[in-house]
Short mmCIF file of C-alpha atoms and ligand atoms in Angstrom, two decimals:
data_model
loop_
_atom_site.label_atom_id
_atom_site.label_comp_id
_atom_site.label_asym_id
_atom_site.label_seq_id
_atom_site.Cartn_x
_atom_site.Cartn_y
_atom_site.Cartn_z
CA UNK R 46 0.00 0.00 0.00
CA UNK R 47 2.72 2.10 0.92
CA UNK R 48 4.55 1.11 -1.85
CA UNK R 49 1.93 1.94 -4.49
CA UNK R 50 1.68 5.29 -3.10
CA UNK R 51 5.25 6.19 -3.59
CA UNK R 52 5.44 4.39 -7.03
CA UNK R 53 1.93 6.20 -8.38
CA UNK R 54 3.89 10.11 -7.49
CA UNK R 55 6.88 8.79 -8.72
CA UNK R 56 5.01 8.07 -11.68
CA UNK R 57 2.77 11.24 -11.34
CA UNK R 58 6.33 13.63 -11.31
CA UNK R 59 7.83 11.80 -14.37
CA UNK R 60 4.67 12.45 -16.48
CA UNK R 61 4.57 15.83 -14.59
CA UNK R 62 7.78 16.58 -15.92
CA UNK R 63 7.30 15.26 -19.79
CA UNK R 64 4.48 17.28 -19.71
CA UNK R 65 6.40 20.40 -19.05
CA UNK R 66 9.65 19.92 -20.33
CA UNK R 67 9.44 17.26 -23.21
CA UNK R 68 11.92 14.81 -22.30
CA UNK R 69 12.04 12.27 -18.88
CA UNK R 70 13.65 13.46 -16.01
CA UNK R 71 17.29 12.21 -15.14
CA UNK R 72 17.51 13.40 -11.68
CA UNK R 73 14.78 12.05 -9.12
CA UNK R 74 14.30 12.74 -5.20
CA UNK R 75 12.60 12.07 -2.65
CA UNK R 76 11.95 13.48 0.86
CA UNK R 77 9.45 12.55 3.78
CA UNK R 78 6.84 14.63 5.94
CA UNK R 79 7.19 13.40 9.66
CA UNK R 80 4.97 12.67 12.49
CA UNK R 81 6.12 13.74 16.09
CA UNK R 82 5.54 10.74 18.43
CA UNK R 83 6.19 13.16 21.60
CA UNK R 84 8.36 16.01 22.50
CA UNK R 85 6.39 18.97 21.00
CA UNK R 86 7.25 22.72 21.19
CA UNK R 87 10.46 21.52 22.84
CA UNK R 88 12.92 21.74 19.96
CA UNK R 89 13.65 25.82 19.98
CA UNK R 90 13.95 24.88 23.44
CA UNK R 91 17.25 23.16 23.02
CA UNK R 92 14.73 19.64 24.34
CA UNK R 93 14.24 16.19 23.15
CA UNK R 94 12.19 15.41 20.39
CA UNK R 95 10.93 11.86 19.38
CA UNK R 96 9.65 12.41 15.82
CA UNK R 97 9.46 9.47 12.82
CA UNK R 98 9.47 9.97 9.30
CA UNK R 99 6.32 9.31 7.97
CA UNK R 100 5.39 7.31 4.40
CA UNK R 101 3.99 10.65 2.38
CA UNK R 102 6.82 12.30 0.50
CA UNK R 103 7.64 15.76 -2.10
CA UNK R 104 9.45 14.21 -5.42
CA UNK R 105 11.61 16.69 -7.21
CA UNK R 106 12.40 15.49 -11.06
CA UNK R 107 14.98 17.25 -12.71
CA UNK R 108 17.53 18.04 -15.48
CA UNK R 109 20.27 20.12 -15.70
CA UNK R 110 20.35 22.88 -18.22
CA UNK R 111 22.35 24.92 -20.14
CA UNK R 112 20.39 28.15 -18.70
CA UNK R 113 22.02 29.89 -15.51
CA UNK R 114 18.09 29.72 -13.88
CA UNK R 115 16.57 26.73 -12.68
CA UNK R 116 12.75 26.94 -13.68
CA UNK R 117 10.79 24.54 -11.79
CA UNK R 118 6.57 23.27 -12.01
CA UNK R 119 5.04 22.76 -8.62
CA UNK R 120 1.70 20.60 -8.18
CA UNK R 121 0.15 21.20 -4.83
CA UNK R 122 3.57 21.99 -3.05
CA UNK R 123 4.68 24.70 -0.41
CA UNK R 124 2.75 26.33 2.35
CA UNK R 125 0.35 27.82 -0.23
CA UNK R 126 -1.95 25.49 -2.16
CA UNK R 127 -1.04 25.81 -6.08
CA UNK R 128 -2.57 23.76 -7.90
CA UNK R 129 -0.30 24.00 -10.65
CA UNK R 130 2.39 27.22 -10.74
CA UNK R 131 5.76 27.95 -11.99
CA UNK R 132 8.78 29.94 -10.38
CA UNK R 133 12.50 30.55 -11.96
CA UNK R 134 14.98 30.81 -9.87
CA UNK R 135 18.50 32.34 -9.18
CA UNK R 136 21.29 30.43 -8.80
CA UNK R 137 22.87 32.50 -6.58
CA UNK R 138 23.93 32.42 -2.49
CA UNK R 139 22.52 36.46 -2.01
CA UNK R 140 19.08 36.11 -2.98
CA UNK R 141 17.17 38.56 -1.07
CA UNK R 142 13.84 36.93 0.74
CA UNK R 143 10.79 37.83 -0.32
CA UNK R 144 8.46 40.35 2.12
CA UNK R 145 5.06 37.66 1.24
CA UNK R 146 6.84 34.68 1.53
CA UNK R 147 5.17 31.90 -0.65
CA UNK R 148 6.35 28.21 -1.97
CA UNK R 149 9.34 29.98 -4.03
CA UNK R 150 10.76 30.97 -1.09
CA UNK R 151 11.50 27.30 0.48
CA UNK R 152 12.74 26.44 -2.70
CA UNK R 153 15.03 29.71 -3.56
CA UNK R 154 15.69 29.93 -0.01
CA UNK R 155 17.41 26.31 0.13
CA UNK R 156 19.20 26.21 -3.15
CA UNK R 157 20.45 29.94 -1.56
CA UNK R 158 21.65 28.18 1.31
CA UNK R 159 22.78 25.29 -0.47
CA UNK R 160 25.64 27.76 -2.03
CA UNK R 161 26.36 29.11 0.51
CA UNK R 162 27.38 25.78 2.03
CA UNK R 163 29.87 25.35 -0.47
CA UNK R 164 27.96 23.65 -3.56
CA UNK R 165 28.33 24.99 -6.97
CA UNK R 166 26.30 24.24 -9.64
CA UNK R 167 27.79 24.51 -13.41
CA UNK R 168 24.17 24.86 -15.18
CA UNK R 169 20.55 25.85 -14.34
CA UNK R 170 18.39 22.88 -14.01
CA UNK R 171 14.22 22.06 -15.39
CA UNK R 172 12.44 20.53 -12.38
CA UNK R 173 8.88 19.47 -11.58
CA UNK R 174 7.50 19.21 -7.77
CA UNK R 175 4.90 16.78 -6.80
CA UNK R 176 3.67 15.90 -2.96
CA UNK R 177 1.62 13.78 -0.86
CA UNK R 178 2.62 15.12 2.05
CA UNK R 179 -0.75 17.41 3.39
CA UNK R 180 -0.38 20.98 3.49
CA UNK R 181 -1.07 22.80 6.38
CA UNK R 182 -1.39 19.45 8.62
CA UNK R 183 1.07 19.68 10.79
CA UNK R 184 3.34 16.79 9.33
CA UNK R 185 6.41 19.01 7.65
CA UNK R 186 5.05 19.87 3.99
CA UNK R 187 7.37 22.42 3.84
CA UNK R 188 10.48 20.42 5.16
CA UNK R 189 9.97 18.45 3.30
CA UNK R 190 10.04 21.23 0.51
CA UNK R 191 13.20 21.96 1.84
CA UNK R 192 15.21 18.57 2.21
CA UNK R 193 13.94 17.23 -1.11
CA UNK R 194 15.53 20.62 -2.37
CA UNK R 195 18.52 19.91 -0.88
CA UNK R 196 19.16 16.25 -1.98
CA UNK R 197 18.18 17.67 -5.76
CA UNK R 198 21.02 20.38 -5.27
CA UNK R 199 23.35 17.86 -3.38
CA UNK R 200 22.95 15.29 -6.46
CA UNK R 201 23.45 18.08 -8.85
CA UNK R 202 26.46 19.53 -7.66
CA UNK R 203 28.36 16.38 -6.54
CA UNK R 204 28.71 18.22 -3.08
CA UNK R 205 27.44 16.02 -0.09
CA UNK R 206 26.17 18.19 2.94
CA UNK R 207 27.45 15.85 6.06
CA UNK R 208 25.74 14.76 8.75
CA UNK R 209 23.73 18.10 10.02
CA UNK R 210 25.01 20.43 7.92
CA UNK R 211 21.65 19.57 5.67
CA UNK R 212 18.76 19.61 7.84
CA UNK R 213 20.10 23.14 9.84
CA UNK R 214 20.80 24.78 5.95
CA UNK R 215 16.91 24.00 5.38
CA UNK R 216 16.09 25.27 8.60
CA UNK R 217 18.23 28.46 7.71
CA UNK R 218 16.11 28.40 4.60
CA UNK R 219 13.04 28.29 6.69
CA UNK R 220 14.10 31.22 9.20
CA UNK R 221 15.09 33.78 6.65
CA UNK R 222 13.36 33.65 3.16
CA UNK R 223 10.00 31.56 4.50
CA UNK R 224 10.01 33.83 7.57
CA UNK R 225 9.39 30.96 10.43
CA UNK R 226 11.19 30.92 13.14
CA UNK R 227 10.70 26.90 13.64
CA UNK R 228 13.00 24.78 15.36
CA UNK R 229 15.00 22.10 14.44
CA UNK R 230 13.06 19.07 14.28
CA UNK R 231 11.58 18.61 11.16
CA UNK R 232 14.05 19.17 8.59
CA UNK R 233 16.15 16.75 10.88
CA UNK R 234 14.10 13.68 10.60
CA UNK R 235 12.92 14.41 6.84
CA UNK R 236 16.52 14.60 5.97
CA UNK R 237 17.65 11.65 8.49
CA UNK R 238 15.04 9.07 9.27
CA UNK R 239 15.49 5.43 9.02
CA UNK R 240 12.96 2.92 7.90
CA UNK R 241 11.17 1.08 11.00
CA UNK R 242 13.00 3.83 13.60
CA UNK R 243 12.17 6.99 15.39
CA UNK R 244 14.70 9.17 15.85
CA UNK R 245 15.60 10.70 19.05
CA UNK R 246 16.97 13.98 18.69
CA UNK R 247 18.48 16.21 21.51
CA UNK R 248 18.20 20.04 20.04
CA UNK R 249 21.01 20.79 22.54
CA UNK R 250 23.32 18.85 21.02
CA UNK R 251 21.68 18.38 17.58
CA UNK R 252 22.54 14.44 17.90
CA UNK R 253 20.14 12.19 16.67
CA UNK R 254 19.52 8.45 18.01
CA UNK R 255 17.81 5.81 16.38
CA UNK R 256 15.23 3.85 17.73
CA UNK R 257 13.72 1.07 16.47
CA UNK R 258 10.30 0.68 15.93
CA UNK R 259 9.11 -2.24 14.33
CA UNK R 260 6.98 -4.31 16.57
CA UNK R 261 4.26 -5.12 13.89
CA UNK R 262 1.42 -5.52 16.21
CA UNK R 263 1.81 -1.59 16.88
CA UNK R 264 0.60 0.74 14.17
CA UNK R 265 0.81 4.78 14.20
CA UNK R 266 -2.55 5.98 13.10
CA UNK R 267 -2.30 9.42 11.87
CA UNK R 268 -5.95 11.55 11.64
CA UNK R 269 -6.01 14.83 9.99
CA UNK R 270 -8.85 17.23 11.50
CA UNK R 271 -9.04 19.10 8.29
CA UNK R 272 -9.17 22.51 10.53
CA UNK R 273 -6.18 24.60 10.11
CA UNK R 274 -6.71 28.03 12.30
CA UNK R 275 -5.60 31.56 11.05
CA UNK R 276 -3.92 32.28 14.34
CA UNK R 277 -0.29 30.37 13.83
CA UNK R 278 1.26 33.19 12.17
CA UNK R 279 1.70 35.18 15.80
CA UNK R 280 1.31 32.32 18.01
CA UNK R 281 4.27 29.86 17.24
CA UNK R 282 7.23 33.05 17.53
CA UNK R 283 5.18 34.23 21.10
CA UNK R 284 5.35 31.12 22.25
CA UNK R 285 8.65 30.96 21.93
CA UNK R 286 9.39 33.94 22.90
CA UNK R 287 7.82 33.50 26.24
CA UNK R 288 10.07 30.14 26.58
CA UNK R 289 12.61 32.49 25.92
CA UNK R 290 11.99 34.91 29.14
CA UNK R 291 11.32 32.30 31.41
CA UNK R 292 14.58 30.47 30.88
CA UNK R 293 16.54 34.49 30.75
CA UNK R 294 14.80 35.16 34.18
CA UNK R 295 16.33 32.26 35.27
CA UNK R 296 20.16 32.82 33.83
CA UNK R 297 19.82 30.83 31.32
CA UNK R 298 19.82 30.11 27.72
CA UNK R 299 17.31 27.75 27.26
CA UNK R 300 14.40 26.42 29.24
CA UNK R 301 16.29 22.74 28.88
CA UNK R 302 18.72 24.11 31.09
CA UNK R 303 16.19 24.03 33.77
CA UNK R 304 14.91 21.08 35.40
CA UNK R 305 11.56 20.99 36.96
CA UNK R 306 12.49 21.32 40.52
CA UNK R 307 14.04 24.57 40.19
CA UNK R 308 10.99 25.98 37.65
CA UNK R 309 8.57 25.52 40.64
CA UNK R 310 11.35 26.72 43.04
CA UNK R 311 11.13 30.07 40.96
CA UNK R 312 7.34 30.10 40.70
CA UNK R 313 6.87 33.22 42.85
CA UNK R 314 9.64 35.08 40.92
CA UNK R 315 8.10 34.15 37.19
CA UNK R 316 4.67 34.66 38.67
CA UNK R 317 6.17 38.56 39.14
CA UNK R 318 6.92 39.20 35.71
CA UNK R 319 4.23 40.81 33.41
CA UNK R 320 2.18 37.72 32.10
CA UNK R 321 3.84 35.91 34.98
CA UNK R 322 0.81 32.97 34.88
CA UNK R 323 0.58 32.50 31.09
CA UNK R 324 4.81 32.10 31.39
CA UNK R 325 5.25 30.21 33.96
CA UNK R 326 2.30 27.28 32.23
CA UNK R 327 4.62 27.56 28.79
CA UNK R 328 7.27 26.87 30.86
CA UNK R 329 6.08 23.91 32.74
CA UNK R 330 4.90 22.59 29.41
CA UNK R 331 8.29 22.83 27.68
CA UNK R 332 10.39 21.48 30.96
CA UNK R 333 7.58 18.92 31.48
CA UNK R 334 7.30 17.39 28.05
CA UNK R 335 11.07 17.09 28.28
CA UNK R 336 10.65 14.36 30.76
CA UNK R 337 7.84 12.58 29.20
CA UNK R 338 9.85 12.23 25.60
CA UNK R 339 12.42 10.35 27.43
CA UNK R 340 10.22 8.44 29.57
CA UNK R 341 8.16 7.38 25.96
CA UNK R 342 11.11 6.63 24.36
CA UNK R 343 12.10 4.46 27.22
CA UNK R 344 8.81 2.96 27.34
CA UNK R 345 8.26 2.32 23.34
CA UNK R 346 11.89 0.09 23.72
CA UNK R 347 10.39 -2.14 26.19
CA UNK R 348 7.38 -2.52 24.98
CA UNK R 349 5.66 -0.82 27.74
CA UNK R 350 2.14 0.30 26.11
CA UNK R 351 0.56 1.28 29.03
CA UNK R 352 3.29 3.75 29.78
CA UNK R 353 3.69 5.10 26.18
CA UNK R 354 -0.28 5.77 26.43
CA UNK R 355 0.04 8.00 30.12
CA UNK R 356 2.92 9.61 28.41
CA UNK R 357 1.12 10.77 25.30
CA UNK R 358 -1.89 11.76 27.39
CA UNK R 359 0.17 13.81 29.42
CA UNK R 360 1.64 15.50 26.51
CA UNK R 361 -1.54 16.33 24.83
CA UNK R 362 -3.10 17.72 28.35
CA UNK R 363 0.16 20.05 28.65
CA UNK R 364 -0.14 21.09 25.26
CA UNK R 365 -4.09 21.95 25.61
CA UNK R 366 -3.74 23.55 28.62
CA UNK R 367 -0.61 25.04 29.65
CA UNK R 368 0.89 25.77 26.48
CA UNK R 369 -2.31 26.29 24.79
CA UNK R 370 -1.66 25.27 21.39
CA UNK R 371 -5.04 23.11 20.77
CA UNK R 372 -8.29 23.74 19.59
CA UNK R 373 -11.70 21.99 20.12
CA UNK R 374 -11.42 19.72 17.03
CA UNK R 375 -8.41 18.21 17.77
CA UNK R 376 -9.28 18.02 21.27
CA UNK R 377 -12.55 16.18 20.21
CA UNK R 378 -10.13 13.71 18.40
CA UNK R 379 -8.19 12.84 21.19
CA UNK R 380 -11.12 11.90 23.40
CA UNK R 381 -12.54 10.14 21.46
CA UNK R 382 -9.68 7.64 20.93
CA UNK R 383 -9.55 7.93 24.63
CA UNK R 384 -13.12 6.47 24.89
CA UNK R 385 -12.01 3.50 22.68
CA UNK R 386 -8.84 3.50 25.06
CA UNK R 387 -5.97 0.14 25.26
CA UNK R 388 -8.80 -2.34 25.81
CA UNK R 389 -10.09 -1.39 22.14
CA UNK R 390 -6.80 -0.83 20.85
CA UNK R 391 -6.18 2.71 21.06
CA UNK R 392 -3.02 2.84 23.18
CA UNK R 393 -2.64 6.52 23.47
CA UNK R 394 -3.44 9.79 21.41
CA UNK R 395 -2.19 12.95 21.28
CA UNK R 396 -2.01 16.17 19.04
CA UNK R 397 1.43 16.42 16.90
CA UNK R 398 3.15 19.16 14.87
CA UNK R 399 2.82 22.69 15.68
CA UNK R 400 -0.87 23.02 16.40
CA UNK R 401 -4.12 25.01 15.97
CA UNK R 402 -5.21 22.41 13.71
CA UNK R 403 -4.08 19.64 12.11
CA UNK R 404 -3.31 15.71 13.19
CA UNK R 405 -3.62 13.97 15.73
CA UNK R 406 -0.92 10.90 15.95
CA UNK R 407 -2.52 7.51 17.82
CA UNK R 408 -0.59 4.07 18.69
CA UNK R 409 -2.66 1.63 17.88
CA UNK R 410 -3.01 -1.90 18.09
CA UNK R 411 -1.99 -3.28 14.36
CA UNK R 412 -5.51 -5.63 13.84
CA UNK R 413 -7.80 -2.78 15.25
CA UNK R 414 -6.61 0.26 13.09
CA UNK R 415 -9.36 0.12 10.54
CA UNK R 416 -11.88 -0.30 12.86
CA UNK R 417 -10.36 2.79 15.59
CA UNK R 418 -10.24 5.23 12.25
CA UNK R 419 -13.48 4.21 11.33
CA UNK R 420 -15.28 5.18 15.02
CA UNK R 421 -12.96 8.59 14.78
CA UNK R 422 -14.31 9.25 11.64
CA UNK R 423 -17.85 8.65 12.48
CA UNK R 424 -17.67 10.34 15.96
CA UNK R 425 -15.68 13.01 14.60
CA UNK R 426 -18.12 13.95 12.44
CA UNK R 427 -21.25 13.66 14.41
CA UNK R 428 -19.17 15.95 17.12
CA UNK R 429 -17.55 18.27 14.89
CA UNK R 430 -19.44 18.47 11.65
CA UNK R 431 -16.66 17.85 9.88
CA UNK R 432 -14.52 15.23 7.98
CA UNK R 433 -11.59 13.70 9.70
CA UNK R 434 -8.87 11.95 7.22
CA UNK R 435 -6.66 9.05 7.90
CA UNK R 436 -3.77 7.25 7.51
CA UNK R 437 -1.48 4.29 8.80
CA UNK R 438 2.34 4.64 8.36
CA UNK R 439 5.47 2.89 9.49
CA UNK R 440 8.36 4.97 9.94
CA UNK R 441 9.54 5.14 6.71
CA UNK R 442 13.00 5.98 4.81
CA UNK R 443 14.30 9.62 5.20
CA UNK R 444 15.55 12.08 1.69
CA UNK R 445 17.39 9.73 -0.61
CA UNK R 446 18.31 9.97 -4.42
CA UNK R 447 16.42 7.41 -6.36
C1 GLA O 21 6.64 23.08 14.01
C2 GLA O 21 8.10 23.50 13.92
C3 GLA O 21 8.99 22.52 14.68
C4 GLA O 21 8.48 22.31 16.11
C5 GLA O 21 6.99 21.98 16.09
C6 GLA O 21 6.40 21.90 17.47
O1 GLA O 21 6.46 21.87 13.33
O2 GLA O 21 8.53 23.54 12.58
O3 GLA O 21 10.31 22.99 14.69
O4 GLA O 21 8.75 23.40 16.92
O5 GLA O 21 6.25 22.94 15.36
O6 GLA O 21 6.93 20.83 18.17
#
């Protein structure tokens, strides 16, 4: 199933690109979207993050060119839905960033950073974009924009980013010509991930773990609310900011420099600060969810269900409450794969990505999937009023050439 998927938008760019450019492509990428098991809003935070890549990918197919431009076709791609759009591009490190940022500026903004990373390209290049990653869910459309970008430039040039060097250019991409100040996660596991593992990733030390996941019995059911609200623009920098202050107040750089016995030691003194209450919950969140990522990680090793679930229940509280990043739909998701609970397969459910809308990422029990995403659906719906989309995935194979 998963299979077919990647083979019918492999198939989709190569037509994609004949259509456009006449010829078949002789450059082809790939790069994942991701689903975060646990660890969420912790990454700016210099936390752990337990994220897997997930088995929706962008395709880039390409050619080089005599031209010095690259022109490149886009079908549903980038933060904006275009249904079918062209940009050309500068091959060039100085690039300014656009003020409106749009899909152009993921992909101008990586092959920017690209060169300035040391890889040179001797010709333009014709490229076509195709993705089944879904915009706007909350499961790294635009990273992975950015990584399948990168691997395209990478195979181009003959210059191999090492190691980190390619998931923190894309996030430079990200921060300066798409204007979001995200953290580090997604580009890492849409640029690393490993079939059947999770990746652990401290964001202090930007190393990366694996951690196998392949227990067959155990399936990660992924359920898109469909609802996508208009306030992330302002919310995702402020709450980061706020992280920010709290961990300042307390002489440091970063809130995972504090553990949570000294947070509620300096309750009274964050209390005292303007919006003392509102900082000192996005703290607790962020210092909190720290503990539970490590505890789930722990837990999804042994085979410990029970304590995966109280972990991911935890995290989805935190993030409804204290750090305030859900909204009713999503929260109507999550209980109701609550009500179907371990004893009908549901072994725990929380809200993933950056929030406001979005998915909602549930462990389930391998032979009760269809029927859990079926009673979402049809609760969802009868709740809500609208339609919830699913998916199962395995962790699945980060960017590669193919
Ligand atoms: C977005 C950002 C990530 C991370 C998550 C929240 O996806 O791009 O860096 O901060 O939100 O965990």
């Amino acid at each position: 199933m998963a299979d077919q998927l990647f083979d019918n938008l492999l198939a989709d760019a190569k037509e994609f690109f004949r259509e456009k450019f006449g010829a078949a492509p002789t450059v082809l990428v790939a790069a994942p979207g991701r689903v975060n098991l646990i660890g969420e809003h912790t990454d700016y935070n210099g936390g752990y993050v337990f994220p897997m890549a997930i088995e929706r990918y962008t395709i880039i197919a390409a050619t080089p060119t005599d031209s010095d431009k690259a022109t490149i076709w886009t079908k549903d791609c980038g933060k904006k839905m275009v249904p079918s759009a062209a940009g050309e591009f500068a091959l060039r490190a100085d690039v300014k960033p656009e003020e409106q940022p749009d899909w152009t500026s993921y992909v101008q903004g990586t092959i920017s950073c690209c060169l300035r990373k040391g890889a040179t390209l001797k010709s333009g290049f014709d490229a076509v974009i195709v993705s089944n990653v879904p915009l706007g869910g909350g499961l790294s459309s635009s990273a992975s924009l950015e990584v399948s970008v990168a691997t395209l430039i990478e195979e181009l040039s003959g210059h191999k980013f090492e190691g980190s060097e390619k998931p923190l250019l894309c996030v430079d991409a990200e921060h300066e010509y798409a204007r979001m100040p995200c953290g580090i996660m997604d580009q890492f596991i849409s640029a690393l991930g490993q079939k059947d593992c999770a990746m652990l990733l401290d964001c202090l030390t930007e190393k990366p773990e694996m951690v196998p996941m392949s227990d067959p019995t155990v399936s990660v059911l992924i359920t898109n609310s469909n609802v996508k609200h208009a306030l992330t623009g302002s919310e995702y920098p402020e709450r980061r900011a706020s992280c920010k202050a709290v961990a300042e107040a307390l002489g440091r750089k970063l809130l995972r420099e504090v553990s949570m016995d000294e947070l509620l030691a300096s309750k009274d003194k964050i209390l005292a600060m303007e919006n003392g209450e509102t900082l000192f919950k996005r703290a607790r969140h962020a210092v909190g969810e720290d503990v539970r990522t490590l505890k789930m990680k722990d837990a999804l090793v042994a085979g410990d269900w029970a304590t995966v679930g109280e972990q991911m229940r935890a995290s989805h509280d935190s993030l409804r409450d204290d750090y305030e990043v859900s909204c009713s739909e999503i929260d109507a998701l999550v209980e109701i794969a609550r009500s179907i609970g371990p004893d009908g397969g549901a072994i725990g459910s929380r809200i993933t990505g950056g929030g406001f809308g979005g998915c909602v990422v549930t462990l389930v029990k391998t032979d009760k999937a269809d029927e859990i995403a079926e009673k979402m659906a049809r609760e969802y719906k009868a709740r809500v009023g609208k339609d919830a989309t699913f998916f199962v995935t395995r962790p699945a194979q980060g960017a590669r050439v193919l």
